[in-house]
Coordinates of C-alpha atoms and ligand atoms in Angstrom, one line a residue:
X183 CA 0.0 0.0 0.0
X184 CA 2.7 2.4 1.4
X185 CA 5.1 1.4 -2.2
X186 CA 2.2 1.6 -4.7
X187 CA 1.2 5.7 -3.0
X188 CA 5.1 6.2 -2.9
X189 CA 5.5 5.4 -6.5
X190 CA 2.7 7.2 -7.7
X191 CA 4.1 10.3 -6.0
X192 CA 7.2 9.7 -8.1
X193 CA 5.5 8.6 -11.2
X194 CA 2.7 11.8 -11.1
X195 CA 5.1 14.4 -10.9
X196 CA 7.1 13.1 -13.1
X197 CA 4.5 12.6 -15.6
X198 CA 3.7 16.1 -14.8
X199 CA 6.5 17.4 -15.9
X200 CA 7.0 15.4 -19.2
X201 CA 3.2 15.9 -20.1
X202 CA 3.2 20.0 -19.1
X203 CA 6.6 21.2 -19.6
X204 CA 9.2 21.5 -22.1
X205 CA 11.3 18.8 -23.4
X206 CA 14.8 20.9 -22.9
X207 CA 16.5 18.7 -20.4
X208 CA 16.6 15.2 -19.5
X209 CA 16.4 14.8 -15.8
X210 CA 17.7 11.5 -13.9
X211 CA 14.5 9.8 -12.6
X212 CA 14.5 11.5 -9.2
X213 CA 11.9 13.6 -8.0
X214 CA 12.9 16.0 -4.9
X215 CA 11.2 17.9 -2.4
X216 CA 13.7 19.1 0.2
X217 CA 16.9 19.8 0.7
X218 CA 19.5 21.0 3.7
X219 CA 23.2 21.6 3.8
X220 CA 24.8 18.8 1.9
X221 CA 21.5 16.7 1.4
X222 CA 18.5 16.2 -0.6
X223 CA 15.4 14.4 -0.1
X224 CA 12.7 13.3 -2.9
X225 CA 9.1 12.8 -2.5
X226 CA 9.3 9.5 -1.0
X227 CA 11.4 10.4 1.8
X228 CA 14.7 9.0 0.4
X229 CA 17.8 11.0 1.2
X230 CA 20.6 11.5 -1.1
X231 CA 23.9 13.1 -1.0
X232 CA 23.8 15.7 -3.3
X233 CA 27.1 15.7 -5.8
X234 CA 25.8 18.2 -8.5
X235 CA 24.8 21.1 -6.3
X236 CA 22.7 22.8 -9.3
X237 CA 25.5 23.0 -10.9
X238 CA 27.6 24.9 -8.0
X239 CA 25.1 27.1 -7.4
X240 CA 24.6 25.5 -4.0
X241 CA 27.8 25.9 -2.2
X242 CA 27.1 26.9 0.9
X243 CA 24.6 24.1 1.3
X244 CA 20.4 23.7 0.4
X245 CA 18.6 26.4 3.0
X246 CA 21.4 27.9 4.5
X247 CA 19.7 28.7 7.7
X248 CA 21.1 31.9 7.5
X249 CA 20.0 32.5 4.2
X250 CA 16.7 31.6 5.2
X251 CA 16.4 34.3 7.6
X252 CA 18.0 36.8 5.5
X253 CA 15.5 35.8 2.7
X254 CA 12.3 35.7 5.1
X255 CA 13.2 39.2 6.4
X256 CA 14.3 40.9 3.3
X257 CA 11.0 39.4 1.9
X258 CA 8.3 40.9 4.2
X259 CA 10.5 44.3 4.2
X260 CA 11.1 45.1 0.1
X261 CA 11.6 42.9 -2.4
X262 CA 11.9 44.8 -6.0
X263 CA 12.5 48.7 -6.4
X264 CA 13.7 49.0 -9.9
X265 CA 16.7 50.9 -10.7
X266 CA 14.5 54.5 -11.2
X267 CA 15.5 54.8 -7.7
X268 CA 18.4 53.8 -5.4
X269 CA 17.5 51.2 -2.5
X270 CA 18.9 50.7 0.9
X271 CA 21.2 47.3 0.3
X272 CA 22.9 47.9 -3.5
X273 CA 25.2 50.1 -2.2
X274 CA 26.5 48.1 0.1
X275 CA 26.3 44.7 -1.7
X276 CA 28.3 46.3 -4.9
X277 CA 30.7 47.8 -1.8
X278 CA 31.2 43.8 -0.7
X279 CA 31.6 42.5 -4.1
X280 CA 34.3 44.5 -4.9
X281 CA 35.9 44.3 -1.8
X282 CA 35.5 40.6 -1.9
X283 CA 36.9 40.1 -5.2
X284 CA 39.3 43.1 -5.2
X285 CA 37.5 44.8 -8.2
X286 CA 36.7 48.6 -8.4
X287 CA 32.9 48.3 -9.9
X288 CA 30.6 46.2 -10.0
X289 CA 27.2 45.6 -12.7
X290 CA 24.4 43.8 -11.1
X291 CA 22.2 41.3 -13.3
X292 CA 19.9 37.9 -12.6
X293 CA 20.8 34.8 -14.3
X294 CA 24.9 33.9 -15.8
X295 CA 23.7 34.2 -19.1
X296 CA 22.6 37.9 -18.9
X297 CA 26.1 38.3 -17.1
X298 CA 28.0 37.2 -19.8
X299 CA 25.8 39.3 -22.2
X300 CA 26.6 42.5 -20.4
X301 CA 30.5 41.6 -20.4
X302 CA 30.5 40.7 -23.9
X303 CA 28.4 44.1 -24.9
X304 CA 30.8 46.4 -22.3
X305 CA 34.1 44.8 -23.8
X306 CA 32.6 46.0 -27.6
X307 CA 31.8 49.4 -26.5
X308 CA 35.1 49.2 -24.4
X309 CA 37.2 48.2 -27.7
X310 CA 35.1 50.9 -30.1
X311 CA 35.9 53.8 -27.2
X312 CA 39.4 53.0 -25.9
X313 CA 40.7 51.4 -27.8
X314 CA 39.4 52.9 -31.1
X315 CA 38.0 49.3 -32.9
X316 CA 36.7 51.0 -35.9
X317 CA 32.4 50.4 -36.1
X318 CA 30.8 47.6 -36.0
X319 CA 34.8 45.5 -36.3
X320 CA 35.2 44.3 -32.7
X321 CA 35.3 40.4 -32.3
X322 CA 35.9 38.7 -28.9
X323 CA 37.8 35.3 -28.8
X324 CA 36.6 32.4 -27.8
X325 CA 37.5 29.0 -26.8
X326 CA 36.2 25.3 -28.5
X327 CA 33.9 23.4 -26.2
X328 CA 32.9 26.6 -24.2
X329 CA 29.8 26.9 -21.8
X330 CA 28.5 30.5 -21.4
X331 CA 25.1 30.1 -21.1
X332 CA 21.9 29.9 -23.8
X333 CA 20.9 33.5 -25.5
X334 CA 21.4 33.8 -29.3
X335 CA 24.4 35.6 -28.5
X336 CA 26.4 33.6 -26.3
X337 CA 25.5 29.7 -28.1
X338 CA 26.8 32.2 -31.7
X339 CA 30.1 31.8 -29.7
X340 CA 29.3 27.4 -28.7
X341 CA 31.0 24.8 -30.4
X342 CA 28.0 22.3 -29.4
X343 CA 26.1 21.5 -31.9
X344 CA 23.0 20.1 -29.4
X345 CA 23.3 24.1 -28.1
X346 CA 23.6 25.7 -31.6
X347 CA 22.1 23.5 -33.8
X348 CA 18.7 24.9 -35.0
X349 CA 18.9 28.9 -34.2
X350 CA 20.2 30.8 -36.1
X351 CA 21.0 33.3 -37.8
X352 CA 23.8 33.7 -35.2
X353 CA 25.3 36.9 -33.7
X354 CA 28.4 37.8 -35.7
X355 CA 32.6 38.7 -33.6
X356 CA 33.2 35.6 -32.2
X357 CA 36.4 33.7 -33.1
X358 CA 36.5 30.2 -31.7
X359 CA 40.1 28.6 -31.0
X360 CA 41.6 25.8 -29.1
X361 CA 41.4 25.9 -25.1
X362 CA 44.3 25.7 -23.1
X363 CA 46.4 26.6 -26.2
X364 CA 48.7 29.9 -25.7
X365 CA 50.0 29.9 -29.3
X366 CA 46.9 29.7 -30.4
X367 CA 45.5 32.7 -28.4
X368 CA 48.7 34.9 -29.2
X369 CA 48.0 34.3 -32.9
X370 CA 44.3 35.4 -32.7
X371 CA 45.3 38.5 -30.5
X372 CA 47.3 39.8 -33.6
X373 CA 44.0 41.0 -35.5
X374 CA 43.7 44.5 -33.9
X375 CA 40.4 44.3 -34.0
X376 CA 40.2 41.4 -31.1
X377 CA 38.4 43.7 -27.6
X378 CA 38.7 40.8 -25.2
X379 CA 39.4 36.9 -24.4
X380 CA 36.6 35.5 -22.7
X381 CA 36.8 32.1 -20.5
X382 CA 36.3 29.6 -18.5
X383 CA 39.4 28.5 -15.9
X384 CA 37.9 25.0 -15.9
X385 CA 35.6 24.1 -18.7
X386 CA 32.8 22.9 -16.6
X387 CA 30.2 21.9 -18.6
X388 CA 32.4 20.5 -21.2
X389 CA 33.3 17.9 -18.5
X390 CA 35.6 19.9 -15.6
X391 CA 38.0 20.1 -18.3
X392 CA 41.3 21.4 -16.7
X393 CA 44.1 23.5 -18.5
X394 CA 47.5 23.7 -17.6
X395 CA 48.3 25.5 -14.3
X396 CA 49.7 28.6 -15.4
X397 CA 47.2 28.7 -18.7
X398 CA 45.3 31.8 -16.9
X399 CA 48.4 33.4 -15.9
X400 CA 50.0 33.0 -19.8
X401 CA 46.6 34.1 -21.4
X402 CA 46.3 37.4 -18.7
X403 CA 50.0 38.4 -20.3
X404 CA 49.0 37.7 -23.8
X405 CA 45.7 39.7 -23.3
X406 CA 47.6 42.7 -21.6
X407 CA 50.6 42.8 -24.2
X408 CA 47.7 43.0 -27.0
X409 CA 45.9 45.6 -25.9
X410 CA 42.5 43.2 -25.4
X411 CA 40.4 42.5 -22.2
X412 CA 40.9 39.1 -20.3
X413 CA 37.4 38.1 -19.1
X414 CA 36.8 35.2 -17.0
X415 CA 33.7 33.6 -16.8
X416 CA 34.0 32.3 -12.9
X417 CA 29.9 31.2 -12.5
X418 CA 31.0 28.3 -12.2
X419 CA 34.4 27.9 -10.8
X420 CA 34.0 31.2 -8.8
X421 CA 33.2 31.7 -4.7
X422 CA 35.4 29.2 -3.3
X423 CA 34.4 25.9 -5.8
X424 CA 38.1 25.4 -6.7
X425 CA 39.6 25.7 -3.3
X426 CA 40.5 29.7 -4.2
X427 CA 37.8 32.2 -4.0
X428 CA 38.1 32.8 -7.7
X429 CA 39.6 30.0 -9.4
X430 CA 41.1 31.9 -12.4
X431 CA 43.5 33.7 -10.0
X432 CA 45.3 33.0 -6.1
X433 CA 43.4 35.2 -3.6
X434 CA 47.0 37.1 -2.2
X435 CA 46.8 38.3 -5.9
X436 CA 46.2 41.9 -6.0
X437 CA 48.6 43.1 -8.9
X438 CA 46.2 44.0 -11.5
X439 CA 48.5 43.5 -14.4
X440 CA 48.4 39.9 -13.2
X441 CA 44.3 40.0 -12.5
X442 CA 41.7 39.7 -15.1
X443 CA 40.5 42.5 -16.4
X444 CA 37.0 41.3 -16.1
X445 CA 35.6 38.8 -13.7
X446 CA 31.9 37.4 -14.2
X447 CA 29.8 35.6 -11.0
X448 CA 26.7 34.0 -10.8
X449 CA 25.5 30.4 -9.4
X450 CA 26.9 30.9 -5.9
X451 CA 26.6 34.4 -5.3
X452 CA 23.3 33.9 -4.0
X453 CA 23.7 30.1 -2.4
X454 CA 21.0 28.9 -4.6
X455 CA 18.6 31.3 -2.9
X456 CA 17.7 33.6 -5.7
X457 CA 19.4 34.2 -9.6
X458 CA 22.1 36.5 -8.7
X459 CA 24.5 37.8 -11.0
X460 CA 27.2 40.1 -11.7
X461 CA 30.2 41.5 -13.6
X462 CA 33.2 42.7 -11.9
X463 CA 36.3 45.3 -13.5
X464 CA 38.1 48.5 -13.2
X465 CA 36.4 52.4 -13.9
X466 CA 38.1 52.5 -17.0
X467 CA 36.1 49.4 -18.5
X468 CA 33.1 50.0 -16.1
X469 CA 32.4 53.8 -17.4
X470 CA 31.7 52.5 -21.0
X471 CA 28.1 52.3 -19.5
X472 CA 26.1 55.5 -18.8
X473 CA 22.6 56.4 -18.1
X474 CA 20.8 54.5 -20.6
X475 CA 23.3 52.2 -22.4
X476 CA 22.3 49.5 -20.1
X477 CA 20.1 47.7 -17.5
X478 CA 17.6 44.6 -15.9
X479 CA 14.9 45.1 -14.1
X480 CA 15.5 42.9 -11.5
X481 CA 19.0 43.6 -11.1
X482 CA 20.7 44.9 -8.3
X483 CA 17.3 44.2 -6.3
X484 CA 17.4 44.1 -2.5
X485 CA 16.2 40.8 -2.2
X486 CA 18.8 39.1 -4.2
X487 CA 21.7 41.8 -2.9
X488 CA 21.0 41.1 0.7
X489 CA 21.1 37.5 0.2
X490 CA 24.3 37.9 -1.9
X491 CA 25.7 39.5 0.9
X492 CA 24.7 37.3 3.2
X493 CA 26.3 34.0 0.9
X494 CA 29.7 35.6 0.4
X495 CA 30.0 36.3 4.3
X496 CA 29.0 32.4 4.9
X497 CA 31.9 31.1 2.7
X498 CA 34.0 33.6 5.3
X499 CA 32.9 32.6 8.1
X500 CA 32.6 28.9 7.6
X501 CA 36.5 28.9 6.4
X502 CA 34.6 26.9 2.8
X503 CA 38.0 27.8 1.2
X504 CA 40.2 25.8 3.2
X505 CA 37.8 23.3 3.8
X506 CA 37.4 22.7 0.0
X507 CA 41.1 22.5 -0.8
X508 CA 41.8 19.9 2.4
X509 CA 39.0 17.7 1.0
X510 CA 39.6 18.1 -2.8
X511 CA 42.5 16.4 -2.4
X512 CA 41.3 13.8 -0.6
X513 CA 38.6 13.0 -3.0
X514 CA 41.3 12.9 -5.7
X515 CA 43.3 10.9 -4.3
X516 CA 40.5 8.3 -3.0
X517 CA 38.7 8.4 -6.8
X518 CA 42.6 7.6 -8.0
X519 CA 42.4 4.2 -6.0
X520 CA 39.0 3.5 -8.2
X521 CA 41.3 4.5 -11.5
X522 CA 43.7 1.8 -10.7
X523 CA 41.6 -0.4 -9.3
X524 CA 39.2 -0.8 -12.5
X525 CA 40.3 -0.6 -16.4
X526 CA 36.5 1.3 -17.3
X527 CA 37.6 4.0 -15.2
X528 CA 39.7 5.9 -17.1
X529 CA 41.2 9.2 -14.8
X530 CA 39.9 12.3 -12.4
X531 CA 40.4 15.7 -12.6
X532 CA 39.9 18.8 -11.2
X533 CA 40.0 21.2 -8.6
X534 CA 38.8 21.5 -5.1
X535 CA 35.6 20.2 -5.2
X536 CA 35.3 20.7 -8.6
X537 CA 35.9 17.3 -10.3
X538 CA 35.3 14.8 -12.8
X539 CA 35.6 10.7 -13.3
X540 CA 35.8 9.6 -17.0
X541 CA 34.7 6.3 -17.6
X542 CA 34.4 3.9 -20.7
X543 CA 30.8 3.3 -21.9
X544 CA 30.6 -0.4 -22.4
X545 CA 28.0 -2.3 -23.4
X546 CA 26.5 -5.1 -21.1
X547 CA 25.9 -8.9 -21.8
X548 CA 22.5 -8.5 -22.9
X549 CA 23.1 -5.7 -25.6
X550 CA 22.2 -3.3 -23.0
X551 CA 24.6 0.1 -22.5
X552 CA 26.6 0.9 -19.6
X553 CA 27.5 4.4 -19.7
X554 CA 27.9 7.6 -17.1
X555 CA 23.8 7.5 -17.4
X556 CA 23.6 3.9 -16.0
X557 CA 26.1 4.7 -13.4
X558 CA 24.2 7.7 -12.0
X559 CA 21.4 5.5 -11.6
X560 CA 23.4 3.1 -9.7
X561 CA 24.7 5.7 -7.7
X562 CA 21.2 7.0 -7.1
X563 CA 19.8 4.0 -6.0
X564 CA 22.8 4.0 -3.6
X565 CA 21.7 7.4 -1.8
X566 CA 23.8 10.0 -4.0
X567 CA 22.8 12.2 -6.8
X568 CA 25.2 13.3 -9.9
X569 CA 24.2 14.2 -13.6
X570 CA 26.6 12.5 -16.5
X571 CA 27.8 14.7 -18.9
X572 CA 28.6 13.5 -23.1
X573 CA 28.3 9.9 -21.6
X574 CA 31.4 8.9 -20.3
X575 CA 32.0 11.7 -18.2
X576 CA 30.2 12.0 -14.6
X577 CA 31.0 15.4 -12.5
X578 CA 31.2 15.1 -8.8
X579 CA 30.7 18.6 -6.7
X580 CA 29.5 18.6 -3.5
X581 CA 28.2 21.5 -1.6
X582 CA 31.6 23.0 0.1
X583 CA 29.8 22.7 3.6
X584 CA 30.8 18.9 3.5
X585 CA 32.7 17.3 6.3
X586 CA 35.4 15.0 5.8
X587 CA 33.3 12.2 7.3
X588 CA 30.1 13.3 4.8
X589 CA 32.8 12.9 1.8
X590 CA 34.5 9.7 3.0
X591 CA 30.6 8.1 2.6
X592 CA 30.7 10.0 -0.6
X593 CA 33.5 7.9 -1.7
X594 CA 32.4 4.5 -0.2
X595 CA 29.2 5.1 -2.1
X596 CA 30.9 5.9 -5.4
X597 CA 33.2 2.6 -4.9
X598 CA 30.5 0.3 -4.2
X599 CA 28.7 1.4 -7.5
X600 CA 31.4 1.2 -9.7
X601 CA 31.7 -2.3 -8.0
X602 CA 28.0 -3.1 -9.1
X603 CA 28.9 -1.6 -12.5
X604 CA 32.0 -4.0 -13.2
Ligands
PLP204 C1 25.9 28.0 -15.6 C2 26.9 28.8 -16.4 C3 26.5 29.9 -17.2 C4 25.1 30.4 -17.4 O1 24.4 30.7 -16.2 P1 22.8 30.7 -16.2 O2 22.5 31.3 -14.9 O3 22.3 29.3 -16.4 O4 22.4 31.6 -17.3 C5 27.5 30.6 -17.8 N1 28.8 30.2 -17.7 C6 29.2 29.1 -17.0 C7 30.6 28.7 -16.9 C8 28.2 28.4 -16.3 O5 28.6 27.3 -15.6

């Protein structure tokens, strides 16, 4: 009685979903109702570790109590102004941002995307006004296998075809090249016309793909030598996700030749509370905007800067820096012993608690595949919750408020399904 009501929980919402919503992602069969700190729970009651935190957007944990409060008070005392007027918390949000980050402005949007549009539009009228890109010419550089989010604009600059494939006509002043390839980048920055290098320090959707360890540091000098603006995309990698607060840059950094000249944030900048957003740089880059040129409704709202404040002051005060570096290494090093152990599992890597086990997609006895989908649902049924990306890769980031006792039954869960999987 209590299984058949159970599944039909299950079974209703999903077919809620499938029936009333858009076919735009392919969710693993789970179906949650509640989370806190590093945990989840679906509607039957079943808890699961959560090893995908919406895509790092939950760092500091599901319902930071403190968030909570913050997001319950703000709520019943002003929610939306509008930017026709100033409001009581922007000020001292865009005050903590830079501070935080060590940037002298800061742009307020909603969602990544609409981050990275605003970069990508400041670095044009930056390049037509500064640096004197004739009309119309400027073209920013991009890398292959990029993730920047889903306008018209940015999936123009995507070399997926499942993102591109379908919409156009695209925007034109991209150039694609190879990631994690200097030479390449130096070549590209010799058309005059090049305003900035926009990218990723780990390609995260592309499967936590890792450059070199001075690749950011090379590409910064290129950028700088050429006259062109280094932006980093950090929604992903950014607040403390790679074991550094940023991940394109140490935190003792404070040289700004050595900095990027533009730093974009999203995900975590609200702890999963609210879409938070913003892009980070220096007057010089910041004052292309004026009265006018630019703007969101929702951004720089009180709701969403109080709770920004409140997220960034969490990953202080809970030391989730530290704590992810300590434990990144750990995971490494434990996923390694899985590496050796079987010959389908192929290598990690990452940072922090950023990271990524590649695995060989078989096929089983009975004609049936085995790939980083199957394993997931292994790995489900086992109490822990990950999403496989291009089939053989599955991407393991926790929320950074894990313990080390919380990640070592992370890791026994992860062995004992790729035993099952064997
Ligand atoms: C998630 C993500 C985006 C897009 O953010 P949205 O809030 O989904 O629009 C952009 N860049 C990177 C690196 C991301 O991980």
């Amino acid at each position: 009685m209590q299984e058949t009501s159970i599944r039909s929980k299950t079974q209703r919402a999903i077919e809620l979903e499938e029936r009333f919503g858009a076919h735009n992602y392919h969710p693993l069969p789970v179906v949650l109702d509640s989370g806190l700190g590093v945990f989840v729970w679906d509607v039957e009651g079943k808890r699961y570790y959560d090893l995908l935190s919406a895509y790092s957007a939950v760092n500091q944990g599901h319902c930071h109590p403190r968030l909570v409060k913050v997001m319950q008070e703000q709520a019943a005392r002003m929610t939306l102004t509008s930017r026709a007027f100033y409001n009581s918390v922007l000020g001292d949000y865009a005050r903590v941002v830079c501070e935080t980050f060590g940037y002298e402005k800061m742009l307020p949007m909603n969602t990544g995307a609409e981050a990275v549009e605003t970069a990508v539009k400041m670095a044009r009228k930056w390049g037509y006004e500064k640096k004197g890109i004739p009309r119309d010419q400027a073209k920013v550089v991009v890398c292959e296998g990029n993730f920047h989010g889903r306008t018209i604009s940015i999936i123009s600059m995507s070399t997926d075809p499942d993102s591109q494939g379908g919409f156009g006509p695209f925007t034109p002043g991209f150039e694609v090249i190879a990631y994690d390839d200097i030479p390449a980048l130096e070549k590209a920055l010799e058309d005059p016309n090049v305003c900035a290098f926009l990218v990723e320090p780990i390609q995260g959707e592309k499967g936590v793909y890792t450059p070199a360890d001075d690749y950011v540091e090379k590409a910064i000098a290129a950028c700088k030598k050429r006259n062109v603006l280094f932006i980093c995309d950090e929604i992903q990698t950014g607040i403390a996700r790679t074991g550094r607060l940023l991940c394109g840059i140490a935190d003792e950094e404070r040289d700004p030749a050595k900095r990027p000249d533009v730093v974009i944030l999203a995900k975590a900048l609200s702890g999963g509370m609210y879409p938070v957003s913003a892009v980070l740089s220096r007057h010089e880059v910041m004052d292309v905007f004026t009265p006018g040129t630019h703007g969101s409704t929702y951004g720089g709202n009180p709701m969403g800067a109080k709770l920004a404040i409140e997220a960034l002051a969490i990953v202080k005060d809970e030391g989730l820096i530290a704590n992810t570096q300590r434990l990144g290494k750990i995971f490494r090093a434990e996923m390694q012993k899985l590496v050796d152990q079987y010959d389908f599992v192929k290598l990690v890597r990452g940072k922090g608690l950023l990271n990524a086990l590649v695995i060989e997609p078989r096929t089983a006895a009975d004609g049936s595949p085995k790939t980083a989908w199957e394993l997931c649902l292994l790995l489900r049924d086992n109490g822990l919750l990950a999403k496989p990306t291009h089939g053989d890769i599955i991407r393991f980031a926790p929320p950074l408020v894990i313990t080390e006792e919380q990640l070592m039954e992370c890791v026994n869960i992860i062995a004992l399904s790729v035993r099952q999987f064997a």
